[in-house]
Coordinates of C-alpha atoms in Angstrom, one line a residue:
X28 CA -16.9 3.3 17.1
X29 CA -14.1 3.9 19.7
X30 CA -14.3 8.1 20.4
X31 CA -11.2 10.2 21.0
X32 CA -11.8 12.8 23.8
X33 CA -10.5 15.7 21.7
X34 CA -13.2 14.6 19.3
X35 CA -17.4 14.8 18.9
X36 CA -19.0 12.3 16.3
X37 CA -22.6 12.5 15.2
X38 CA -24.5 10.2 13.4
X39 CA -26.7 12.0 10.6
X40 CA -30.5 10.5 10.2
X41 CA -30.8 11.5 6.7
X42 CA -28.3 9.7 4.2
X43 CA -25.8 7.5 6.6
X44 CA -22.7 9.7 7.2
X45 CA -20.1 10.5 9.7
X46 CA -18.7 13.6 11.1
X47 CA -15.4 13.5 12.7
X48 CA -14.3 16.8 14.0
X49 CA -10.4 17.3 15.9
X50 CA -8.9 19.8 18.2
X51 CA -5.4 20.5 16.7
X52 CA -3.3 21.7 18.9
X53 CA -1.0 25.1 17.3
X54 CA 2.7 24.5 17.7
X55 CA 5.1 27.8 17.8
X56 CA 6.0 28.9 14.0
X57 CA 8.0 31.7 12.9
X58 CA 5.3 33.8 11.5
X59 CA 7.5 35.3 9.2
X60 CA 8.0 32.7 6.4
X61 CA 6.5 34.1 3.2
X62 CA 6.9 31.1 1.4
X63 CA 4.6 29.4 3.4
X64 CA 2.4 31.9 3.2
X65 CA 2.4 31.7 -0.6
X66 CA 1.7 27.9 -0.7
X67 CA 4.8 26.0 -0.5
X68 CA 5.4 23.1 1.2
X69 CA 7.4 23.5 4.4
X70 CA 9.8 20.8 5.6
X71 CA 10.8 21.7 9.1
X72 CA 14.6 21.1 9.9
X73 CA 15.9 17.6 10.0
X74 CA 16.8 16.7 13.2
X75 CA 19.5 15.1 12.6
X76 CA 23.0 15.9 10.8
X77 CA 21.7 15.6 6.9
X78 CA 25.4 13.5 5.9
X79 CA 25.0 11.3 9.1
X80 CA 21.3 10.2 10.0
X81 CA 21.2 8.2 12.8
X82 CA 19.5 5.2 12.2
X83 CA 18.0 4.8 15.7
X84 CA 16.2 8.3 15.1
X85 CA 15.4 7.5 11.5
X86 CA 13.7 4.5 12.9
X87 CA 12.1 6.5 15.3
X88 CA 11.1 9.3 12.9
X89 CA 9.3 6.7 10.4
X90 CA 8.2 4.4 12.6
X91 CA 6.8 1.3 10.6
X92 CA 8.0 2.9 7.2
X93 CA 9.2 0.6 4.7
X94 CA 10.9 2.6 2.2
X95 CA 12.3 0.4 -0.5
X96 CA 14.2 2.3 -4.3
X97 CA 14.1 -0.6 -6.4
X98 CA 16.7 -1.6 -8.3
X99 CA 19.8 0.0 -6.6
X100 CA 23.1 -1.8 -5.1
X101 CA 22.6 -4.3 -2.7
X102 CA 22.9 -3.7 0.8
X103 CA 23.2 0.4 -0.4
X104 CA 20.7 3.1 1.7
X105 CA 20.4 6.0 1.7
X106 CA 18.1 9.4 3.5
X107 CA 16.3 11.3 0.7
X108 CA 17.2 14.8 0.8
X109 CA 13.6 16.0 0.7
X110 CA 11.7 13.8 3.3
X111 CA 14.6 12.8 5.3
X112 CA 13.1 9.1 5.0
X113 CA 15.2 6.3 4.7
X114 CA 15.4 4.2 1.7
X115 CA 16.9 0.5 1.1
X116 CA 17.5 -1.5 -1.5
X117 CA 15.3 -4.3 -2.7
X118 CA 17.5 -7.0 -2.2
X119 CA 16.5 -8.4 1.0
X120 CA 12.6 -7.9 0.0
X121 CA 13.0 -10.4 -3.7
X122 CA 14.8 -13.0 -5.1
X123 CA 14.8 -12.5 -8.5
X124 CA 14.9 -10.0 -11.1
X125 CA 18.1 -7.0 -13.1
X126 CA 19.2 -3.9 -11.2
X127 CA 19.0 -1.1 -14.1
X128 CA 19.7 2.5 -14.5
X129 CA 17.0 5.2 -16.2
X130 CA 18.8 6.4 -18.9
X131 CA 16.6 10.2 -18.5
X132 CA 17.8 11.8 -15.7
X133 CA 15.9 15.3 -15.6
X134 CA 13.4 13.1 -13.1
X135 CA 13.5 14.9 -9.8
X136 CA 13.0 11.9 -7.3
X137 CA 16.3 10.1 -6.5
X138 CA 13.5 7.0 -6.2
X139 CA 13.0 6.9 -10.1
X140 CA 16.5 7.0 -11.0
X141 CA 16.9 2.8 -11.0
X142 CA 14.6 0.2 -11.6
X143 CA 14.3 -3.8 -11.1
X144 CA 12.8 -5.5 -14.1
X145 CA 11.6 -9.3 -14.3
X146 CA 12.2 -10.6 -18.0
X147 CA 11.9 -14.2 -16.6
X148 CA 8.9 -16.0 -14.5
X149 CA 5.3 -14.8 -15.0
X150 CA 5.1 -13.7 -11.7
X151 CA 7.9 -12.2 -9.5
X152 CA 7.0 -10.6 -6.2
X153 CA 8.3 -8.3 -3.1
X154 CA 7.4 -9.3 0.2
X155 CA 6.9 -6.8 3.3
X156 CA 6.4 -7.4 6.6
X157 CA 5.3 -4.6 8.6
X158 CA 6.3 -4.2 12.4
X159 CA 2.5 -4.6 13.2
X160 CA 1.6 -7.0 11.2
X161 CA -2.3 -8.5 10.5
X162 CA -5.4 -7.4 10.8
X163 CA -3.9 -3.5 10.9
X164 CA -4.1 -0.6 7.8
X165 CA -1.4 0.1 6.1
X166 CA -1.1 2.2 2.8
X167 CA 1.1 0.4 0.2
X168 CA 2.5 2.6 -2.4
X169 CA 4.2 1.6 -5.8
X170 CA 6.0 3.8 -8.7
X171 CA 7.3 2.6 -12.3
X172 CA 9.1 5.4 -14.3
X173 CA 10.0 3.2 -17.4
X174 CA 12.1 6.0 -18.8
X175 CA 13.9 3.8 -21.2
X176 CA 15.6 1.9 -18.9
X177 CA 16.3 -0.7 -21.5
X178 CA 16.7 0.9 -24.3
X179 CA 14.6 -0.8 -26.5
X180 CA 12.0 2.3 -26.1
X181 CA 9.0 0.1 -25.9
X182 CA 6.2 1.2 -23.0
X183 CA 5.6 -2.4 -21.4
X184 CA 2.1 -2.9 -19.7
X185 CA 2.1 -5.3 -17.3
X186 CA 0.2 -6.6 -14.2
X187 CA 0.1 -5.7 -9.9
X188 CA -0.9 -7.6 -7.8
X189 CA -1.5 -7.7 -3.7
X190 CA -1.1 -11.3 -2.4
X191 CA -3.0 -13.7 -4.7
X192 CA -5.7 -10.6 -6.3
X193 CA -5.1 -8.4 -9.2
X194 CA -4.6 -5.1 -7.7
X195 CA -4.3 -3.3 -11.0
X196 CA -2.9 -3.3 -14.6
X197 CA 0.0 -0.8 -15.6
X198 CA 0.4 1.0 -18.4
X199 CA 2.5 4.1 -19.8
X200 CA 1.4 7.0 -22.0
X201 CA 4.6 8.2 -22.1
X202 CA 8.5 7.0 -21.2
X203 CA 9.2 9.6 -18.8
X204 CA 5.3 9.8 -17.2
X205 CA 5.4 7.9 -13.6
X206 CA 2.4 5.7 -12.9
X207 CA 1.5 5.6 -9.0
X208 CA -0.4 2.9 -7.4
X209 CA -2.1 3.2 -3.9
X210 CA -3.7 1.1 -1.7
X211 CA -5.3 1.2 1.9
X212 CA -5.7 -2.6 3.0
X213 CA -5.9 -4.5 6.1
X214 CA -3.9 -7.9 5.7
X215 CA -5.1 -11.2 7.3
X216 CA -1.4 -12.4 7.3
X217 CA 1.3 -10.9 8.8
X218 CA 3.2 -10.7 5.4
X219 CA 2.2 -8.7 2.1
X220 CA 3.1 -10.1 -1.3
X221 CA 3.5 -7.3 -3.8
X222 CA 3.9 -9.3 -7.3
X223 CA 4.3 -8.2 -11.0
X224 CA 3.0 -10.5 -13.5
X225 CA 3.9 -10.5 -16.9
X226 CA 1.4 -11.1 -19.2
X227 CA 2.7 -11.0 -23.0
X228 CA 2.9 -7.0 -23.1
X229 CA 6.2 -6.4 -22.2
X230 CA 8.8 -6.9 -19.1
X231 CA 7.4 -5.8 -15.9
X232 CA 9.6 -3.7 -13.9
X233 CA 9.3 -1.6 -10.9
X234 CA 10.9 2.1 -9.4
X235 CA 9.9 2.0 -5.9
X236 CA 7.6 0.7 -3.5
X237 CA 6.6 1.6 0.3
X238 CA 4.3 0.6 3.1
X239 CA 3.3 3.2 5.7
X240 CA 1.0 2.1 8.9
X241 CA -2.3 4.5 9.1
X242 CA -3.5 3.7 12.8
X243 CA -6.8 1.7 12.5
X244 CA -9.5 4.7 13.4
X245 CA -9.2 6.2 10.5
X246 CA -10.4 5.9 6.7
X247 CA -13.5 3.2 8.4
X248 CA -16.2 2.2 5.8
X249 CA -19.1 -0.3 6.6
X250 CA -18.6 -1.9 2.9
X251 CA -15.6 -4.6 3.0
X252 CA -12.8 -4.2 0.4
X253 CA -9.7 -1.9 0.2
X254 CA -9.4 1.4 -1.1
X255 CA -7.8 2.1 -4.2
X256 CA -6.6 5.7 -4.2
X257 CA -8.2 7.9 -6.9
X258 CA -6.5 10.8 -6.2
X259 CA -6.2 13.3 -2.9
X260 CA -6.2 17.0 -3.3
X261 CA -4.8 19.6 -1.4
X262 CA -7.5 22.6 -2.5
X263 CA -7.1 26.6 -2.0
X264 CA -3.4 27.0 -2.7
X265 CA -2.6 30.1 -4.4
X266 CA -0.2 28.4 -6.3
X267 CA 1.2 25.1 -7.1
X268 CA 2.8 23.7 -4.5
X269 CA 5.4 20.8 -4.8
X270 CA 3.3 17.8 -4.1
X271 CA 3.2 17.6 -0.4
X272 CA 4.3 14.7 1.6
X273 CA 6.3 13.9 5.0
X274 CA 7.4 15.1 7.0
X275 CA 4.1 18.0 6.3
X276 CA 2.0 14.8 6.6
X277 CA 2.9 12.5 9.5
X278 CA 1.8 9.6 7.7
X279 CA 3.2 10.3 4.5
X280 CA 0.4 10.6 2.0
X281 CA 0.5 12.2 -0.9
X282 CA -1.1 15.4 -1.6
X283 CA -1.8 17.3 -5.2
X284 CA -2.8 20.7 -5.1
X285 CA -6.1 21.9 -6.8
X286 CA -7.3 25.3 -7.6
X287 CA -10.3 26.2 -10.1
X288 CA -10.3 30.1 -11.4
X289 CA -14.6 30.3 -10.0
X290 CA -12.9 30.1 -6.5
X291 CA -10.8 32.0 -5.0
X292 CA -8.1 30.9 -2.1
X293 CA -8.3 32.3 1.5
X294 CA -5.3 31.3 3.8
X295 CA -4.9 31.0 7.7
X296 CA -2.4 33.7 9.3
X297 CA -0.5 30.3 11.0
X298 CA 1.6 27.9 9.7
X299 CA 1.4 24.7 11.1
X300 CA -0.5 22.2 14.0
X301 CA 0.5 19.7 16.2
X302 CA -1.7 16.9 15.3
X303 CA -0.6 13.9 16.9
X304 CA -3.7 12.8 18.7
X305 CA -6.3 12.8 15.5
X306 CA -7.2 10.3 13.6
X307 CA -6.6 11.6 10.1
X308 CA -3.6 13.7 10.8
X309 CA -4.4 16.6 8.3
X310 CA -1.1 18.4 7.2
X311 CA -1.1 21.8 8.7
X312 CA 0.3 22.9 5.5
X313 CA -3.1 22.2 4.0
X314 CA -5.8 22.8 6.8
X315 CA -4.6 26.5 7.0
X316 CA -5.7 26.7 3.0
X317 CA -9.3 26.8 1.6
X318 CA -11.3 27.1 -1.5
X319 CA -14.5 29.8 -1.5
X320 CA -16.7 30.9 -4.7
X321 CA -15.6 34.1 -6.2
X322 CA -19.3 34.9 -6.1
X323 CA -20.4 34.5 -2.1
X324 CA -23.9 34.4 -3.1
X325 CA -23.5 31.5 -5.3
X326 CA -22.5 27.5 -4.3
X327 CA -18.9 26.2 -4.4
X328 CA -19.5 23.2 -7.1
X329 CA -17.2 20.5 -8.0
X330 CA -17.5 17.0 -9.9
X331 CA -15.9 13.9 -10.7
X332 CA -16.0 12.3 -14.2
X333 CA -15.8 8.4 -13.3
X334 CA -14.4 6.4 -16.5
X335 CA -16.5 3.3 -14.9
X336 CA -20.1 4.1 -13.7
X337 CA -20.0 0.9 -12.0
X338 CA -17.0 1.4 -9.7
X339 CA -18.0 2.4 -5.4
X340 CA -16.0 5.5 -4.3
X341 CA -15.6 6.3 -1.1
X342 CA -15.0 9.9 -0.4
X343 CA -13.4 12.0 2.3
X344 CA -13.8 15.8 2.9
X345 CA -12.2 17.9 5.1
X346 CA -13.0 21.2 6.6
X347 CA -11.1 23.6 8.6
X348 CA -12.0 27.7 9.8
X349 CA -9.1 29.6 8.0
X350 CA -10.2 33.0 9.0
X351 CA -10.7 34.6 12.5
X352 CA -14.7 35.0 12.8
X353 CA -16.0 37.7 14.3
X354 CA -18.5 37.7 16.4
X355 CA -21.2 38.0 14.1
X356 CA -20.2 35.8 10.9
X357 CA -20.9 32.2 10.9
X358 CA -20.1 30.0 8.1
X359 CA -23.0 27.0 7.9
X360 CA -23.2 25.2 4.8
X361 CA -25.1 22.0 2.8
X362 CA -23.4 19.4 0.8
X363 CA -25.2 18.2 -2.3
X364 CA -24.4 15.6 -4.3
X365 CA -26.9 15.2 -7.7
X366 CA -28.9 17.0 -6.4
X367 CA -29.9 15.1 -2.9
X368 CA -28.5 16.1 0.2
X369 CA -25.2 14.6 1.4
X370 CA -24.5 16.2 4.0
X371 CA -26.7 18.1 6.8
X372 CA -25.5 21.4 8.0
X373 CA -21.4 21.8 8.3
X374 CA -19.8 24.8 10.5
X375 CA -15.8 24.3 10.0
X376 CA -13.9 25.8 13.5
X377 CA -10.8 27.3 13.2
X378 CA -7.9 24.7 14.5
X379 CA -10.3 22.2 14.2
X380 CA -10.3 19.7 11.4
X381 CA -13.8 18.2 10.3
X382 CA -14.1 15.2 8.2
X383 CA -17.4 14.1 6.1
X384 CA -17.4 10.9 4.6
X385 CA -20.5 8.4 4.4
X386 CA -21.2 5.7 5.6
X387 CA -22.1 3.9 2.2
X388 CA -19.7 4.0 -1.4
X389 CA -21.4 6.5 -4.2
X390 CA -21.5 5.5 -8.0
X391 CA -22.4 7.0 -11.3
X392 CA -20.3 8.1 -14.2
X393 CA -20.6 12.0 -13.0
X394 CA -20.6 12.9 -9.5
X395 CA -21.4 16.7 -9.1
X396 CA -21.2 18.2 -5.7
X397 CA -22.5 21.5 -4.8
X398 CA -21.5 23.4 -1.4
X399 CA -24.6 25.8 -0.5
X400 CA -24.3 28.2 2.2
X401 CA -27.6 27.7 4.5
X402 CA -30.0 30.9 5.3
X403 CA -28.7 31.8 8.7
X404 CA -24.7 31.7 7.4
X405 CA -22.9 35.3 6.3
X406 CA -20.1 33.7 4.8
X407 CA -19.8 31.6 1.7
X408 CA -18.7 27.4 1.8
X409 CA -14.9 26.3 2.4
X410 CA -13.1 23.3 1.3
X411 CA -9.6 22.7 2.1
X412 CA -8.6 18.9 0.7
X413 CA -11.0 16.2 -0.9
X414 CA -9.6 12.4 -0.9
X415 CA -11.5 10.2 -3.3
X416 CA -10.7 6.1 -3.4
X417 CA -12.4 3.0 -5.4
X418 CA -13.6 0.2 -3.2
X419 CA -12.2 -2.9 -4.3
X420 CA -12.7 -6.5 -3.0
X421 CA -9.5 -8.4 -2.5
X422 CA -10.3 -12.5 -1.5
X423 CA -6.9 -12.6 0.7
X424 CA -7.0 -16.5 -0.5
X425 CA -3.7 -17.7 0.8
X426 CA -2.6 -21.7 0.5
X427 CA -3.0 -23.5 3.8
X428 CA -0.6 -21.6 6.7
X429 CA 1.4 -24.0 8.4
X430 CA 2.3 -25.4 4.3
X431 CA 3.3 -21.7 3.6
X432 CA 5.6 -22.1 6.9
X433 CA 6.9 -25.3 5.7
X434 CA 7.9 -24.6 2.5
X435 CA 9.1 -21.2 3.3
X436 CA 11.3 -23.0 5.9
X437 CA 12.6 -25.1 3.1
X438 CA 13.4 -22.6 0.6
X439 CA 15.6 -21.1 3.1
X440 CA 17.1 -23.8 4.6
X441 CA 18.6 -25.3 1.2
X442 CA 18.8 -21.9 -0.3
X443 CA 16.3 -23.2 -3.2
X444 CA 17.4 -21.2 -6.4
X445 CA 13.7 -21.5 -8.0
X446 CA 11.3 -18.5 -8.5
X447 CA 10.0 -19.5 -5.4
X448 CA 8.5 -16.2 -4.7
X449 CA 4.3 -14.6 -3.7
X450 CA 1.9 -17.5 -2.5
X451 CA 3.0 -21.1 -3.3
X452 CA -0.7 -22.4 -4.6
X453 CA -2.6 -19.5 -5.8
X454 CA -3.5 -18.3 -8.2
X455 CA -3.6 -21.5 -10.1
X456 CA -1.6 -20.0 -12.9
X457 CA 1.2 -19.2 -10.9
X458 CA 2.2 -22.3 -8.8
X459 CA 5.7 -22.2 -7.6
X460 CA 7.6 -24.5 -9.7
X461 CA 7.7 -28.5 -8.5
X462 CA 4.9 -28.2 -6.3
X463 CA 0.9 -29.4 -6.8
X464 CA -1.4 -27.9 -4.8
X465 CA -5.2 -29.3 -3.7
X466 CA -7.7 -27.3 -5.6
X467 CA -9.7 -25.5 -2.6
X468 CA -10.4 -22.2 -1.4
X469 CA -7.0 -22.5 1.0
X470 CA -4.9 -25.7 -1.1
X471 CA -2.6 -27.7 0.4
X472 CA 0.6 -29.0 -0.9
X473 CA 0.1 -32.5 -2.4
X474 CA 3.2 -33.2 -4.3
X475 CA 7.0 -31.5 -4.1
X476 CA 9.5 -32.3 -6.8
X477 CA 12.7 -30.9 -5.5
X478 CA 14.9 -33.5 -7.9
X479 CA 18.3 -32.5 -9.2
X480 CA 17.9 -28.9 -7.2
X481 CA 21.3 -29.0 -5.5
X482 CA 19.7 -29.6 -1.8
X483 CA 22.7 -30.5 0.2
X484 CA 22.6 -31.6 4.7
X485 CA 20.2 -33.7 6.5
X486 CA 16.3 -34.2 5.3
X487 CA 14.8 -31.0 7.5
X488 CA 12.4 -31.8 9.9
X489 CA 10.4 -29.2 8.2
X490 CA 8.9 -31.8 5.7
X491 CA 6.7 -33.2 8.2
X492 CA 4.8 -30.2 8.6
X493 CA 3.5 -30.6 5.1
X494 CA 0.9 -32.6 6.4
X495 CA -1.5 -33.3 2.8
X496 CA 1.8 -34.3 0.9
X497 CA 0.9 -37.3 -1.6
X498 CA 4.3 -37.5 -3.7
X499 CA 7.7 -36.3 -2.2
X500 CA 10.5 -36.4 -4.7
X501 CA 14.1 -35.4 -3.3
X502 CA 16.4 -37.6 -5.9
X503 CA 19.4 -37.1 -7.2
X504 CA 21.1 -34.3 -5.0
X505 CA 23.2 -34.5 -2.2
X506 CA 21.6 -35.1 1.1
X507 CA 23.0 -36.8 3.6
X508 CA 22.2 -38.3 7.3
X509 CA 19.9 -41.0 7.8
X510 CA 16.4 -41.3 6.2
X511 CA 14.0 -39.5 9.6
X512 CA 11.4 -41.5 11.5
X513 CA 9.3 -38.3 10.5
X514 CA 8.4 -38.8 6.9
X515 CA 6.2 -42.0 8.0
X516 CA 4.3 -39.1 10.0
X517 CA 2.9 -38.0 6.7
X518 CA -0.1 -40.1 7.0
X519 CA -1.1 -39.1 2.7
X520 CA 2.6 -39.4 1.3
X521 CA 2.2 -42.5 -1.7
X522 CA 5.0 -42.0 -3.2
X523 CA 8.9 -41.3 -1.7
X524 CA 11.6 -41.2 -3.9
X525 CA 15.1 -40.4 -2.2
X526 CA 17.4 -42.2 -5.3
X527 CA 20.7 -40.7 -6.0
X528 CA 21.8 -39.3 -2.4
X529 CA 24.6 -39.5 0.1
X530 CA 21.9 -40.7 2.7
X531 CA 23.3 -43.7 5.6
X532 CA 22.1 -46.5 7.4
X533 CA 18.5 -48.1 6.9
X534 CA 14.8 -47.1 6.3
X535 CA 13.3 -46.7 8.9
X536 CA 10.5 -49.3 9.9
X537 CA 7.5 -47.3 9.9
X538 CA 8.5 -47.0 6.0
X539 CA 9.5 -50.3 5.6
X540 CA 6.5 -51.3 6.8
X541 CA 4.2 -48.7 4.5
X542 CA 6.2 -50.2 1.5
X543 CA 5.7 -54.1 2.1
X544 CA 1.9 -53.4 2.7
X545 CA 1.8 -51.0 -0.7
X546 CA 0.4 -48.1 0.4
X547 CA 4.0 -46.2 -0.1
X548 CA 5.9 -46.8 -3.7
X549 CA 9.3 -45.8 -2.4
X550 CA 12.7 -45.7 -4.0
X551 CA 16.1 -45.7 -2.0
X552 CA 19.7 -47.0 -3.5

């Protein structure tokens, strides 16, 4: 594990588990803000004029972000007026799909105002491609608001994907509720394939959908998989607070606050920390809140129903000193989790964050945790935010790379008006239309049908890369050149057929000389 210098990590014998623990360094606040005090979330001032961002320091502000509101004008952006992050439109990100309005408008979030939907094609996807592309962790965030955006007041549930992998299913108790999916995941390609696949339940559609980069020290497991967010809780705040977000959290998760009438809340006299070098970046706006039990003497108990007993959770716990010890209190407490020690002994310091998460997932279809003050400790157990995610596995299957190249190179080059869109090959089900794909764990292209598509200019060199093709079929548009040298090259191809173009001078030899000893049926004219 690589070690900050700010930061002490110790190994626990008894269950596996790691404690992380960060200096946080206090920035200057105004210390007369009773709205902060009270709980609500503080944006600090944009630095920039709010009618005129300047893209350089928007860039610079959300480094990485991809901020996408589906469904609005093409080539429109715009800064939302409560994160000052940058939004685009979709249309650089898709190929297919109908821009709508939501016909309810009391939805706060300008994000939730338009959709995209996909009534044709099973499977219609968004692809991002994040500034540090594989092999680093990202959280990837999409919202639906259906909100009767087609008037036909039918709640639709539909299919999400990542890459070739179900991701989830969506579904709506109610027009106006929005549905939130989260991931944290670790791509093995330097593109992500966000798809919606409709499957005989109604029109997939989606509101919004963003990809922030989390730095790769934080949120480790030992157990493979992503994490599926099951929800992250900003606890201790004496009242509701908007849901808290950037620029409060650097890395713009997602915070709901939590309160239960046995505790009661204690809050830090400051405001807000500079944070930069930690791994998790806790929110200032949270760390300087806490939960205690009403009742010192007694535990601070929570617990998670689980709707399936068979899912692994990963949990993530973090602990910050909101009050100003003196020098004889000490705060030492236990964490229990049904009944067997989870945690040995935890002693939160003030601008410090601590984090507790094992080492291994937990399962069951209740888990109750209990926070008990050890014999030696005068004050009672804190908690100031909990995140809980569901490991699940993803197979990151992808068709062979340099065919994904090739084809992609293809699409672009003839501007191929197909729903040409997520992996080419997998899954099965979804094959891009006029290809055939080998039937391995990463498939080849073995047959393109690109007849009658409109393909206009020379045969592109980047044919040859598809280097398993069996049966190439280009008829009947309107190419033109000569017929390339490079499609002998493809040492499998059986079967050519370049009938019906605009094409000039002879076949090459090579060809000529695959045709005449039958191993290539080819037709020219």
């Amino acid at each position: 594990m690589h070690h900050h210098s700010t930061e002490k990590t110790r190994m626990n014998s008894r269950p596996p588990l790691v404690r992380l623990i960060f200096v946080l360094f206090t920035i200057i606040s105004s210390g007369n803000n009773p709205e902060l005090v009270a709980g609500k979330p503080h944006h600090t001032a944009s630095t920039f004029q709010h009618n005129h961002p300047s893209p350089r320091r928007l860039a610079a502000d959300t480094q990485g972000f991809i901020s996408i509101d589906c469904g609005i004008a093409p080539g429109s952006y715009y800064t939302d007026d409560k994160t000052q992050i940058p939004y685009t439109s979709d249309a650089d990100f898709t190929d297919t799909g109908i821009n709508y309005n939501v016909s309810r408008s009391e939805n706060p979030s300008k994000q939730l105002m338009n959709v995209r939907s996909f009534p044709e094609g099973a499977r219609n996807c968004y692809t991002l491609e994040p500034e540090k592309g594989k092999g680093n962790k990202y959280l990837i965030r999409a919202f639906f608001m259906y909100g009767n955006y087609d008037s036909k007041n039918q709640l639709p549930v539909f299919k999400l994907h990542l890459g070739v992998d179900e991701w989830d299913t969506i579904n709506f108790n109610n027009s106006s509720q929005t549905v939130r999916k989260e991931i944290i995941h670790v791509p093995k390609t330097d593109y992500i394939d966000v798809c919606l696949v409709n499957n005989g339940s109604g029109t997939p559609f989606i509101s919004a959908l963003e990809l922030r980069p989390l730095g790769n020290s934080s949120y480790n497991k030992t157990e493979s998989g992503s994490l599926l967010l099951f929800n992250r809780w900003d606890i201790g705040s004496e009242q509701e607070k908007l849901q808290v977000r950037y620029k409060d959290d650097a890395l713009d998760r997602i915070w709901n606050s939590y309160m239960s009438t046995s505790w009661e809340s204690i809050t830090a006299g400051f405001e807000s920390y500079s944070y930069s070098e930690t791994r998790f970046k806790l929110p200032g706006i949270i760390m300087s809140t806490a939960a205690t039990p009403k009742n010192e003497s007694e535990p601070l108990r929570f617990f998670l129903d689980m709707d399936d007993p068979s899912q692994r959770f990963y949990l993530y716990m973090h602990f910050s000193e909101v009050l100003q010890l003196q020098g004889n209190q000490s705060r030492v407490f236990t964490i229990w989790l049904n009944g067997n020690l989870w945690s040995d002994a935890v002693a939160p310091e003030r601008l410090t964050s601590t984090t507790i998460f094992s080492t291994n997932s937990v399962r069951g279809s209740r888990l109750s945790f209990s926070l008990q003050k050890t014999g030696e400790s005068m004050l009672p157990p804190i908690i100031n935010a909990l995140e809980v995610y569901v490991i699940k596995e993803f197979s990151q299957s992808t068709t062979d790379q340099e065919d994904v190249e090739a084809i992609k190179k293809i699409k672009s080059v003839y501007m191929v008006r197909r729903n040409w869109q997520g992996d080419p090959c997998l899954p099965m089900d979804y094959q891009w239309d006029g290809l055939k794909c080998s039937d391995n764990g990463s498939p080849t292209l073995i047959s393109l049908n690109l007849s009658y598509s409109n393909l206009t200019g020379k045969i592109h060199p980047s044919f040859s890369n598809l280097k398993s093709l069996q049966n190439l079929d280009l008829s009947y548009n309107n190419l033109t050149g000569s017929v390339p040298e490079f499609l002998a090259e493809l040492s499998s191809l059986t079967f050519l057929n370049l009938e019906g173009n605009n094409l000039t001078g002879s076949v090459p030899q090579a060809l000529m000389e695959k045709y005449q000893n039958g191993t290539l049926s080819l037709r020219f004219a």
